């Protein structure tokens, strides 16, 4: 499509002109080839065809990292006067609208922990094994089930593909076992609209059946997105997730700079508010601002969240970013102050860079607006640090 419509590239900063693309096309082909080669080496290692010898290659340490102690976390929290948040129970017994109401009535800012999905997808090419996730699940449940934690993101995105094609694991079994090991926590997934968890458009009945089976297997929250905000793609995902009985979190993919009031800025405030209108009309239970590239600044976050909150006072707002530019914690804090109900973070040792902002830093920054216990969080952090090493 881009090759057939080269004018799309004419106004992008740093993009070569049509003449330059013609005369230097071969150069760019070579550069793309180099990038593909480097990416393949980073993910799959040196191929035997180029002389790699598995016998002398560096192998991964097969160290059995001890599971974090749920008992140690329970002892830390024993003196704390906290009650279970019951979000899972509310959804499963009363339905998604009751959960949305409970979110809006919750007084503190809640967090979603992305460690078990987006964090390792962003940092480690989604290579975290079910074995490692399961060992942390019981302790995670103990640390978070009475805290201002909305959900655990554990599934969807690239996890389905990587589980089967690289880790030789069953993605359905992963979801079922995690739900069993952390029974009090909402489990969340990323759904690519009509693409489900794949890389092509699937038949409607397949997407509906996929969402139904996912909900029955333990997934509660469906974050539905399309990277281009293509509403037709979103519509199928939203309706399929809703039909399953799950909680539908419709995502607005963020790009550009919403604070730029230039007439030439396509991605201005009206663009995002209009798109949010369409998502709510389709039946979204919650709106998510999904900043995949880490472009949100505190100023942009404040503007976008506050305007969405004004327009949709009864709809929960969930805020997601990547810490690529280093502004993640500041932007999430600005979003919380502007009215977001939930913000995303990853456990400290799995945060930062292309992952989500640091969960411990968010808890500390929120102060009395979030009751996650930092000592309990450190028990989990020690485990994930060892697993990542």
mmCIF file of C-alpha atoms in Angstrom:
data_model
loop_
_atom_site.group_PDB
_atom_site.id
_atom_site.type_symbol
_atom_site.label_atom_id
_atom_site.label_comp_id
_atom_site.label_asym_id
_atom_site.label_seq_id
_atom_site.Cartn_x
_atom_site.Cartn_y
_atom_site.Cartn_z
ATOM 1 C CA UNK A 1 0.000 0.000 0.000
ATOM 2 C CA UNK A 2 2.787 2.440 0.907
ATOM 3 C CA UNK A 3 4.685 1.548 -2.267
ATOM 4 C CA UNK A 4 1.583 2.323 -4.306
ATOM 5 C CA UNK A 5 1.000 5.590 -2.450
ATOM 6 C CA UNK A 6 4.484 7.129 -2.000
ATOM 7 C CA UNK A 7 3.019 10.561 -1.304
ATOM 8 C CA UNK A 8 2.235 9.319 2.235
ATOM 9 C CA UNK A 9 5.935 9.627 2.995
ATOM 10 C CA UNK A 10 6.527 13.060 1.475
ATOM 11 C CA UNK A 11 5.892 15.170 4.585
ATOM 12 C CA UNK A 12 7.540 13.010 7.219
ATOM 13 C CA UNK A 13 10.618 14.622 8.858
ATOM 14 C CA UNK A 14 13.847 13.009 7.700
ATOM 15 C CA UNK A 15 12.161 10.990 4.926
ATOM 16 C CA UNK A 16 14.051 10.943 1.609
ATOM 17 C CA UNK A 17 12.396 12.557 -1.399
ATOM 18 C CA UNK A 18 11.012 10.502 -4.283
ATOM 19 C CA UNK A 19 14.244 11.116 -6.247
ATOM 20 C CA UNK A 20 16.396 10.083 -3.316
ATOM 21 C CA UNK A 21 14.305 6.957 -2.810
ATOM 22 C CA UNK A 22 14.814 6.036 -6.463
ATOM 23 C CA UNK A 23 18.564 6.669 -6.554
ATOM 24 C CA UNK A 24 19.288 5.249 -3.114
ATOM 25 C CA UNK A 25 16.747 2.424 -3.095
ATOM 26 C CA UNK A 26 19.435 -0.217 -3.185
ATOM 27 C CA UNK A 27 21.153 1.366 -0.188
ATOM 28 C CA UNK A 28 17.955 1.212 1.869
ATOM 29 C CA UNK A 29 17.378 -2.392 0.831
ATOM 30 C CA UNK A 30 20.836 -3.240 2.204
ATOM 31 C CA UNK A 31 20.148 -1.402 5.452
ATOM 32 C CA UNK A 32 16.871 -3.274 5.912
ATOM 33 C CA UNK A 33 18.694 -6.541 5.298
ATOM 34 C CA UNK A 34 21.244 -5.708 8.004
ATOM 35 C CA UNK A 35 18.490 -4.881 10.484
ATOM 36 C CA UNK A 36 16.685 -8.144 9.777
ATOM 37 C CA UNK A 37 19.933 -10.092 10.250
ATOM 38 C CA UNK A 38 20.693 -8.385 13.569
ATOM 39 C CA UNK A 39 17.121 -8.926 14.782
ATOM 40 C CA UNK A 40 17.287 -12.607 13.878
ATOM 41 C CA UNK A 41 20.572 -13.028 15.762
ATOM 42 C CA UNK A 42 19.191 -11.234 18.817
ATOM 43 C CA UNK A 43 16.124 -13.485 18.996
ATOM 44 C CA UNK A 44 17.310 -16.841 17.637
ATOM 45 C CA UNK A 45 21.103 -16.799 18.052
ATOM 46 C CA UNK A 46 23.802 -17.585 15.465
ATOM 47 C CA UNK A 47 22.732 -20.154 12.853
ATOM 48 C CA UNK A 48 24.644 -23.400 12.436
ATOM 49 C CA UNK A 49 24.873 -22.695 8.708
ATOM 50 C CA UNK A 50 27.297 -19.853 9.518
ATOM 51 C CA UNK A 51 29.537 -22.031 11.673
ATOM 52 C CA UNK A 52 27.965 -21.689 15.112
ATOM 53 C CA UNK A 53 28.941 -24.635 17.309
ATOM 54 C CA UNK A 54 26.270 -25.458 19.907
ATOM 55 C CA UNK A 55 28.863 -27.392 21.918
ATOM 56 C CA UNK A 56 30.874 -24.265 22.686
ATOM 57 C CA UNK A 57 28.116 -21.675 22.535
ATOM 58 C CA UNK A 58 27.183 -19.940 25.761
ATOM 59 C CA UNK A 59 24.208 -21.723 27.276
ATOM 60 C CA UNK A 60 21.532 -20.321 29.561
ATOM 61 C CA UNK A 61 22.014 -21.055 33.234
ATOM 62 C CA UNK A 62 19.580 -23.749 34.263
ATOM 63 C CA UNK A 63 19.263 -22.362 37.758
ATOM 64 C CA UNK A 64 16.072 -23.179 39.597
ATOM 65 C CA UNK A 65 15.119 -19.841 41.144
ATOM 66 C CA UNK A 66 13.159 -20.364 44.374
ATOM 67 C CA UNK A 67 9.572 -19.153 44.280
ATOM 68 C CA UNK A 68 8.771 -15.969 46.206
ATOM 69 C CA UNK A 69 7.276 -16.785 49.577
ATOM 70 C CA UNK A 70 3.545 -16.155 49.855
ATOM 71 C CA UNK A 71 3.896 -16.818 53.576
ATOM 72 C CA UNK A 72 6.507 -14.063 53.927
ATOM 73 C CA UNK A 73 4.181 -11.638 52.151
ATOM 74 C CA UNK A 74 1.231 -12.659 54.336
ATOM 75 C CA UNK A 75 3.373 -12.052 57.428
ATOM 76 C CA UNK A 76 4.267 -8.561 56.167
ATOM 77 C CA UNK A 77 0.599 -7.756 55.523
ATOM 78 C CA UNK A 78 -0.751 -9.363 58.686
ATOM 79 C CA UNK A 79 -0.865 -6.122 60.646
ATOM 80 C CA UNK A 80 -2.392 -4.137 57.799
ATOM 81 C CA UNK A 81 -6.107 -3.469 58.059
ATOM 82 C CA UNK A 82 -7.042 -4.142 54.427
ATOM 83 C CA UNK A 83 -9.965 -5.876 52.768
ATOM 84 C CA UNK A 84 -10.000 -7.898 49.526
ATOM 85 C CA UNK A 85 -10.848 -5.732 46.527
ATOM 86 C CA UNK A 86 -13.266 -8.390 45.177
ATOM 87 C CA UNK A 87 -13.034 -7.158 41.579
ATOM 88 C CA UNK A 88 -12.866 -10.718 40.243
ATOM 89 C CA UNK A 89 -15.911 -11.729 42.265
ATOM 90 C CA UNK A 90 -17.863 -8.664 41.146
ATOM 91 C CA UNK A 91 -17.244 -9.390 37.465
ATOM 92 C CA UNK A 92 -17.997 -13.103 37.634
ATOM 93 C CA UNK A 93 -21.119 -12.758 39.798
ATOM 94 C CA UNK A 94 -22.571 -9.369 38.832
ATOM 95 C CA UNK A 95 -21.191 -8.685 35.365
ATOM 96 C CA UNK A 96 -19.016 -6.087 33.606
ATOM 97 C CA UNK A 97 -21.266 -3.080 34.259
ATOM 98 C CA UNK A 98 -21.047 -3.720 38.006
ATOM 99 C CA UNK A 99 -17.262 -3.904 37.714
ATOM 100 C CA UNK A 100 -17.151 -0.570 35.844
ATOM 101 C CA UNK A 101 -19.270 0.983 38.595
ATOM 102 C CA UNK A 102 -16.974 -0.430 41.294
ATOM 103 C CA UNK A 103 -13.947 1.012 39.511
ATOM 104 C CA UNK A 104 -15.461 4.487 39.379
ATOM 105 C CA UNK A 105 -16.448 4.299 43.035
ATOM 106 C CA UNK A 106 -12.974 3.155 44.147
ATOM 107 C CA UNK A 107 -11.352 6.043 45.994
ATOM 108 C CA UNK A 108 -7.678 5.313 45.270
ATOM 109 C CA UNK A 109 -5.739 5.051 42.016
ATOM 110 C CA UNK A 110 -5.430 1.402 40.993
ATOM 111 C CA UNK A 111 -2.591 -0.322 39.173
ATOM 112 C CA UNK A 112 -2.344 -3.101 36.612
ATOM 113 C CA UNK A 113 0.789 -5.256 36.824
ATOM 114 C CA UNK A 114 2.047 -6.084 33.313
ATOM 115 C CA UNK A 115 4.996 -8.223 34.454
ATOM 116 C CA UNK A 116 3.538 -11.511 33.219
ATOM 117 C CA UNK A 117 2.772 -10.258 29.684
ATOM 118 C CA UNK A 118 3.796 -6.906 28.250
ATOM 119 C CA UNK A 119 6.901 -6.454 30.395
ATOM 120 C CA UNK A 120 8.652 -9.598 29.211
ATOM 121 C CA UNK A 121 7.217 -9.208 25.699
ATOM 122 C CA UNK A 122 8.878 -5.779 25.544
ATOM 123 C CA UNK A 123 12.179 -6.711 27.191
ATOM 124 C CA UNK A 124 12.701 -10.413 26.500
ATOM 125 C CA UNK A 125 10.859 -11.136 23.225
ATOM 126 C CA UNK A 126 8.041 -12.813 25.210
ATOM 127 C CA UNK A 127 10.316 -15.691 26.200
ATOM 128 C CA UNK A 128 9.223 -16.002 29.848
ATOM 129 C CA UNK A 129 8.161 -19.593 30.508
ATOM 130 C CA UNK A 130 4.908 -20.654 32.138
ATOM 131 C CA UNK A 131 7.018 -22.388 34.781
ATOM 132 C CA UNK A 132 8.525 -19.057 35.866
ATOM 133 C CA UNK A 133 5.187 -17.234 35.818
ATOM 134 C CA UNK A 134 3.435 -19.897 37.854
ATOM 135 C CA UNK A 135 6.053 -19.856 40.588
ATOM 136 C CA UNK A 136 5.260 -16.184 41.250
ATOM 137 C CA UNK A 137 1.484 -16.457 40.960
ATOM 138 C CA UNK A 138 0.609 -17.520 44.512
ATOM 139 C CA UNK A 139 2.803 -14.843 46.094
ATOM 140 C CA UNK A 140 1.462 -12.232 43.660
ATOM 141 C CA UNK A 141 -2.080 -13.130 44.680
ATOM 142 C CA UNK A 142 -1.105 -12.753 48.341
ATOM 143 C CA UNK A 143 0.547 -9.363 47.772
ATOM 144 C CA UNK A 144 -2.172 -7.842 45.609
ATOM 145 C CA UNK A 145 -5.579 -9.310 46.471
ATOM 146 C CA UNK A 146 -6.178 -6.761 49.235
ATOM 147 C CA UNK A 147 -4.367 -3.896 47.536
ATOM 148 C CA UNK A 148 -5.234 -1.192 45.016
ATOM 149 C CA UNK A 149 -4.406 -3.542 42.138
ATOM 150 C CA UNK A 150 -6.984 -3.795 39.390
ATOM 151 C CA UNK A 151 -5.608 -6.677 37.327
ATOM 152 C CA UNK A 152 -2.697 -8.834 36.265
ATOM 153 C CA UNK A 153 -1.944 -8.748 32.549
ATOM 154 C CA UNK A 154 -1.016 -12.341 31.782
ATOM 155 C CA UNK A 155 -2.119 -13.251 28.258
ATOM 156 C CA UNK A 156 -2.710 -12.170 24.678
ATOM 157 C CA UNK A 157 -0.450 -10.095 22.483
ATOM 158 C CA UNK A 158 2.463 -12.249 21.338
ATOM 159 C CA UNK A 159 2.217 -14.771 24.197
ATOM 160 C CA UNK A 160 -0.050 -17.126 22.238
ATOM 161 C CA UNK A 161 2.275 -17.307 19.243
ATOM 162 C CA UNK A 162 5.511 -17.519 21.244
ATOM 163 C CA UNK A 163 4.169 -20.132 23.656
ATOM 164 C CA UNK A 164 3.506 -22.539 20.788
ATOM 165 C CA UNK A 165 6.218 -21.694 18.265
ATOM 166 C CA UNK A 166 9.209 -21.003 20.510
ATOM 167 C CA UNK A 167 8.541 -22.268 24.031
ATOM 168 C CA UNK A 168 6.605 -25.365 22.923
ATOM 169 C CA UNK A 169 3.962 -24.697 25.569
ATOM 170 C CA UNK A 170 0.173 -24.610 25.511
ATOM 171 C CA UNK A 171 -1.074 -21.008 25.870
ATOM 172 C CA UNK A 172 -4.484 -22.194 27.076
ATOM 173 C CA UNK A 173 -2.895 -24.252 29.822
ATOM 174 C CA UNK A 174 -0.862 -21.206 30.879
ATOM 175 C CA UNK A 175 -4.005 -19.119 31.297
ATOM 176 C CA UNK A 176 -5.885 -21.849 33.172
ATOM 177 C CA UNK A 177 -2.999 -22.550 35.562
ATOM 178 C CA UNK A 178 -2.370 -18.876 36.293
ATOM 179 C CA UNK A 179 -6.046 -18.367 37.058
ATOM 180 C CA UNK A 180 -5.977 -21.312 39.428
ATOM 181 C CA UNK A 181 -2.788 -20.136 41.156
ATOM 182 C CA UNK A 182 -3.966 -16.513 41.583
ATOM 183 C CA UNK A 183 -7.726 -16.984 41.970
ATOM 184 C CA UNK A 184 -8.542 -13.601 43.520
ATOM 185 C CA UNK A 185 -7.032 -11.427 40.795
ATOM 186 C CA UNK A 186 -8.568 -10.255 37.542
ATOM 187 C CA UNK A 187 -6.617 -11.660 34.588
ATOM 188 C CA UNK A 188 -6.205 -9.392 31.591
ATOM 189 C CA UNK A 189 -5.253 -9.973 27.960
ATOM 190 C CA UNK A 190 -4.487 -7.921 24.851
ATOM 191 C CA UNK A 191 -6.808 -8.671 21.920
ATOM 192 C CA UNK A 192 -5.956 -7.347 18.462
ATOM 193 C CA UNK A 193 -9.549 -6.870 17.346
ATOM 194 C CA UNK A 194 -10.369 -9.011 14.310
ATOM 195 C CA UNK A 195 -6.787 -10.324 14.423
ATOM 196 C CA UNK A 196 -7.393 -11.899 17.857
ATOM 197 C CA UNK A 197 -3.855 -12.931 18.899
ATOM 198 C CA UNK A 198 -2.574 -13.575 15.376
ATOM 199 C CA UNK A 199 -1.276 -11.595 12.451
ATOM 200 C CA UNK A 200 -4.148 -11.745 9.987
ATOM 201 C CA UNK A 201 -7.885 -11.150 9.934
ATOM 202 C CA UNK A 202 -9.857 -14.152 11.182
ATOM 203 C CA UNK A 203 -13.507 -15.126 10.542
ATOM 204 C CA UNK A 204 -16.007 -13.539 12.917
ATOM 205 C CA UNK A 205 -17.183 -16.844 14.376
ATOM 206 C CA UNK A 206 -13.596 -17.816 15.200
ATOM 207 C CA UNK A 207 -13.001 -14.557 17.103
ATOM 208 C CA UNK A 208 -16.265 -14.992 19.003
ATOM 209 C CA UNK A 209 -15.394 -18.571 19.951
ATOM 210 C CA UNK A 210 -11.858 -17.562 20.900
ATOM 211 C CA UNK A 211 -13.111 -14.894 23.326
ATOM 212 C CA UNK A 212 -15.702 -17.274 24.780
ATOM 213 C CA UNK A 213 -13.043 -19.929 25.430
ATOM 214 C CA UNK A 214 -10.630 -17.336 26.853
ATOM 215 C CA UNK A 215 -13.253 -16.150 29.349
ATOM 216 C CA UNK A 216 -14.077 -19.729 30.333
ATOM 217 C CA UNK A 217 -10.352 -20.447 30.778
ATOM 218 C CA UNK A 218 -9.880 -17.604 33.244
ATOM 219 C CA UNK A 219 -9.362 -14.360 31.336
ATOM 220 C CA UNK A 220 -11.527 -11.540 32.690
ATOM 221 C CA UNK A 221 -10.476 -8.269 31.043
ATOM 222 C CA UNK A 222 -10.161 -7.925 27.268
ATOM 223 C CA UNK A 223 -8.099 -4.911 26.202
ATOM 224 C CA UNK A 224 -9.135 -4.561 22.559
ATOM 225 C CA UNK A 225 -6.963 -2.429 20.284
ATOM 226 C CA UNK A 226 -6.009 -1.650 16.727
ATOM 227 C CA UNK A 227 -2.686 0.072 16.147
ATOM 228 C CA UNK A 228 -4.265 2.327 13.480
ATOM 229 C CA UNK A 229 -7.493 2.961 15.415
ATOM 230 C CA UNK A 230 -9.390 1.211 12.613
ATOM 231 C CA UNK A 231 -12.900 1.124 14.030
ATOM 232 C CA UNK A 232 -14.146 -1.815 11.905
ATOM 233 C CA UNK A 233 -11.374 -4.012 13.295
ATOM 234 C CA UNK A 234 -12.140 -2.816 16.822
ATOM 235 C CA UNK A 235 -15.865 -3.463 16.446
ATOM 236 C CA UNK A 236 -15.506 -7.208 16.010
ATOM 237 C CA UNK A 237 -13.131 -7.522 18.971
ATOM 238 C CA UNK A 238 -15.351 -5.430 21.240
ATOM 239 C CA UNK A 239 -18.517 -7.333 20.377
ATOM 240 C CA UNK A 240 -16.835 -10.746 20.641
ATOM 241 C CA UNK A 241 -15.306 -9.920 24.027
ATOM 242 C CA UNK A 242 -18.617 -8.549 25.312
ATOM 243 C CA UNK A 243 -20.483 -11.656 24.137
ATOM 244 C CA UNK A 244 -18.110 -13.822 26.186
ATOM 245 C CA UNK A 245 -19.185 -12.113 29.408
ATOM 246 C CA UNK A 246 -15.813 -10.435 29.879
ATOM 247 C CA UNK A 247 -14.960 -6.842 30.736
ATOM 248 C CA UNK A 248 -14.279 -4.875 27.543
ATOM 249 C CA UNK A 249 -11.546 -2.281 27.725
ATOM 250 C CA UNK A 250 -11.458 -0.499 24.371
ATOM 251 C CA UNK A 251 -8.101 1.075 23.612
ATOM 252 C CA UNK A 252 -7.306 4.362 21.918
ATOM 253 C CA UNK A 253 -3.863 4.033 20.332
ATOM 254 C CA UNK A 254 -1.998 7.270 21.043
ATOM 255 C CA UNK A 255 0.378 8.969 18.625
ATOM 256 C CA UNK A 256 1.620 12.463 17.809
ATOM 257 C CA UNK A 257 1.145 15.222 20.378
ATOM 258 C CA UNK A 258 -2.369 16.015 21.538
ATOM 259 C CA UNK A 259 -1.207 19.394 22.869
ATOM 260 C CA UNK A 260 -0.180 20.545 19.381
ATOM 261 C CA UNK A 261 -2.973 22.919 18.299
ATOM 262 C CA UNK A 262 -1.690 23.353 14.743
ATOM 263 C CA UNK A 263 -4.461 23.003 12.110
ATOM 264 C CA UNK A 264 -2.239 20.452 10.366
ATOM 265 C CA UNK A 265 -2.182 18.152 13.402
ATOM 266 C CA UNK A 266 -4.486 15.235 12.604
ATOM 267 C CA UNK A 267 -4.120 13.649 16.054
ATOM 268 C CA UNK A 268 -5.559 16.520 18.037
ATOM 269 C CA UNK A 269 -7.925 16.444 20.999
ATOM 270 C CA UNK A 270 -11.033 16.222 18.824
ATOM 271 C CA UNK A 271 -9.606 13.179 17.039
ATOM 272 C CA UNK A 272 -9.252 11.268 20.314
ATOM 273 C CA UNK A 273 -12.586 12.401 21.761
ATOM 274 C CA UNK A 274 -14.422 11.450 18.566
ATOM 275 C CA UNK A 275 -12.784 8.033 18.523
ATOM 276 C CA UNK A 276 -13.650 7.497 22.193
ATOM 277 C CA UNK A 277 -17.274 8.329 21.325
ATOM 278 C CA UNK A 278 -17.320 5.524 18.755
ATOM 279 C CA UNK A 279 -15.845 3.030 21.221
ATOM 280 C CA UNK A 280 -18.415 3.857 23.893
ATOM 281 C CA UNK A 281 -21.202 3.567 21.310
ATOM 282 C CA UNK A 282 -19.927 0.063 20.476
ATOM 283 C CA UNK A 283 -20.385 -0.975 24.113
ATOM 284 C CA UNK A 284 -16.970 -0.504 25.726
ATOM 285 C CA UNK A 285 -17.093 -0.862 29.512
ATOM 286 C CA UNK A 286 -13.816 1.036 29.958
ATOM 287 C CA UNK A 287 -11.602 3.330 27.863
ATOM 288 C CA UNK A 288 -7.875 2.719 27.662
ATOM 289 C CA UNK A 289 -5.313 5.228 26.431
ATOM 290 C CA UNK A 290 -2.689 2.931 24.896
ATOM 291 C CA UNK A 291 0.613 4.726 24.367
ATOM 292 C CA UNK A 292 2.612 1.993 22.636
ATOM 293 C CA UNK A 293 5.549 4.219 21.676
ATOM 294 C CA UNK A 294 6.045 6.053 24.979
ATOM 295 C CA UNK A 295 5.072 9.404 23.451
ATOM 296 C CA UNK A 296 2.863 10.686 26.257
ATOM 297 C CA UNK A 297 4.220 13.626 28.220
ATOM 298 C CA UNK A 298 2.766 14.708 31.566
ATOM 299 C CA UNK A 299 1.178 17.729 29.872
ATOM 300 C CA UNK A 300 -0.385 15.648 27.091
ATOM 301 C CA UNK A 301 -1.590 13.042 29.588
ATOM 302 C CA UNK A 302 -3.242 15.665 31.774
ATOM 303 C CA UNK A 303 -5.050 17.199 28.820
ATOM 304 C CA UNK A 304 -6.281 13.948 27.289
ATOM 305 C CA UNK A 305 -7.346 12.238 30.528
ATOM 306 C CA UNK A 306 -9.077 15.301 31.947
ATOM 307 C CA UNK A 307 -11.072 15.868 28.741
ATOM 308 C CA UNK A 308 -12.064 12.194 28.515
ATOM 309 C CA UNK A 309 -13.091 12.268 32.156
ATOM 310 C CA UNK A 310 -15.245 15.346 31.538
ATOM 311 C CA UNK A 311 -16.949 13.801 28.530
ATOM 312 C CA UNK A 312 -17.418 10.305 30.008
ATOM 313 C CA UNK A 313 -17.878 10.723 33.771
ATOM 314 C CA UNK A 314 -19.218 7.186 34.302
ATOM 315 C CA UNK A 315 -16.692 5.316 32.132
ATOM 316 C CA UNK A 316 -13.476 4.072 33.819
ATOM 317 C CA UNK A 317 -10.218 5.245 32.240
ATOM 318 C CA UNK A 318 -7.159 2.977 32.121
ATOM 319 C CA UNK A 319 -3.781 4.436 31.171
ATOM 320 C CA UNK A 320 -0.964 2.488 29.495
ATOM 321 C CA UNK A 321 2.481 3.557 28.329
ATOM 322 C CA UNK A 322 5.998 2.294 27.710
ATOM 323 C CA UNK A 323 8.947 3.910 29.446
ATOM 324 C CA UNK A 324 10.965 4.247 26.246
ATOM 325 C CA UNK A 325 11.489 7.996 26.653
ATOM 326 C CA UNK A 326 11.892 7.831 30.443
ATOM 327 C CA UNK A 327 8.727 9.834 31.170
ATOM 328 C CA UNK A 328 6.510 6.912 32.122
ATOM 329 C CA UNK A 329 6.241 7.445 35.880
ATOM 330 C CA UNK A 330 5.664 11.200 35.503
ATOM 331 C CA UNK A 331 3.007 10.686 32.824
ATOM 332 C CA UNK A 332 1.185 7.979 34.799
ATOM 333 C CA UNK A 333 1.195 10.180 37.903
ATOM 334 C CA UNK A 334 -0.186 13.093 35.847
ATOM 335 C CA UNK A 335 -2.880 10.801 34.475
ATOM 336 C CA UNK A 336 -3.872 9.634 37.942
ATOM 337 C CA UNK A 337 -4.148 13.228 39.122
ATOM 338 C CA UNK A 338 -6.268 14.093 36.066
ATOM 339 C CA UNK A 339 -8.803 11.360 36.781
ATOM 340 C CA UNK A 340 -7.544 8.009 35.442
ATOM 341 C CA UNK A 341 -8.862 5.089 37.468
ATOM 342 C CA UNK A 342 -6.038 2.649 36.639
ATOM 343 C CA UNK A 343 -2.452 3.049 35.404
ATOM 344 C CA UNK A 344 -0.097 0.331 34.180
ATOM 345 C CA UNK A 345 3.288 -0.573 35.627
ATOM 346 C CA UNK A 346 5.698 -3.508 35.781
ATOM 347 C CA UNK A 347 7.540 -4.971 38.754
ATOM 348 C CA UNK A 348 10.710 -2.946 39.360
ATOM 349 C CA UNK A 349 13.224 -5.450 37.958
ATOM 350 C CA UNK A 350 11.105 -5.921 34.808
ATOM 351 C CA UNK A 351 10.341 -2.238 34.217
ATOM 352 C CA UNK A 352 11.820 0.683 32.319
ATOM 353 C CA UNK A 353 13.242 0.959 28.803
ATOM 354 C CA UNK A 354 10.670 -0.498 26.379
ATOM 355 C CA UNK A 355 8.680 -2.017 29.253
ATOM 356 C CA UNK A 356 6.208 -0.228 31.507
ATOM 357 C CA UNK A 357 7.066 2.300 34.234
ATOM 358 C CA UNK A 358 8.377 0.987 37.545
ATOM 359 C CA UNK A 359 5.596 -0.301 39.807
ATOM 360 C CA UNK A 360 7.497 0.543 42.997
ATOM 361 C CA UNK A 361 8.113 4.095 41.825
ATOM 362 C CA UNK A 362 4.440 4.513 40.964
ATOM 363 C CA UNK A 363 3.376 3.256 44.396
ATOM 364 C CA UNK A 364 5.810 5.620 46.113
ATOM 365 C CA UNK A 365 4.768 8.564 43.933
ATOM 366 C CA UNK A 366 1.052 7.970 44.527
ATOM 367 C CA UNK A 367 1.580 8.017 48.295
ATOM 368 C CA UNK A 368 -1.682 7.622 50.187
ATOM 369 C CA UNK A 369 -3.579 7.322 46.890
ATOM 370 C CA UNK A 370 -2.466 3.686 46.571
ATOM 371 C CA UNK A 371 -2.071 1.085 49.323
ATOM 372 C CA UNK A 372 0.273 -1.475 47.717
ATOM 373 C CA UNK A 373 2.821 -2.515 50.359
ATOM 374 C CA UNK A 374 6.373 -1.841 49.172
ATOM 375 C CA UNK A 375 7.883 -4.524 51.449
ATOM 376 C CA UNK A 376 5.570 -7.125 49.940
ATOM 377 C CA UNK A 377 6.394 -5.783 46.483
ATOM 378 C CA UNK A 378 10.111 -6.260 47.197
ATOM 379 C CA UNK A 379 9.581 -9.979 47.850
ATOM 380 C CA UNK A 380 8.186 -10.309 44.324
ATOM 381 C CA UNK A 381 10.865 -8.041 42.895
ATOM 382 C CA UNK A 382 13.700 -10.197 44.277
ATOM 383 C CA UNK A 383 12.232 -13.200 42.491
ATOM 384 C CA UNK A 384 11.802 -11.478 39.118
ATOM 385 C CA UNK A 385 15.306 -10.029 39.318
ATOM 386 C CA UNK A 386 16.734 -13.542 39.700
ATOM 387 C CA UNK A 387 14.573 -14.944 36.904
ATOM 388 C CA UNK A 388 15.613 -12.162 34.526
ATOM 389 C CA UNK A 389 19.296 -12.782 35.247
#
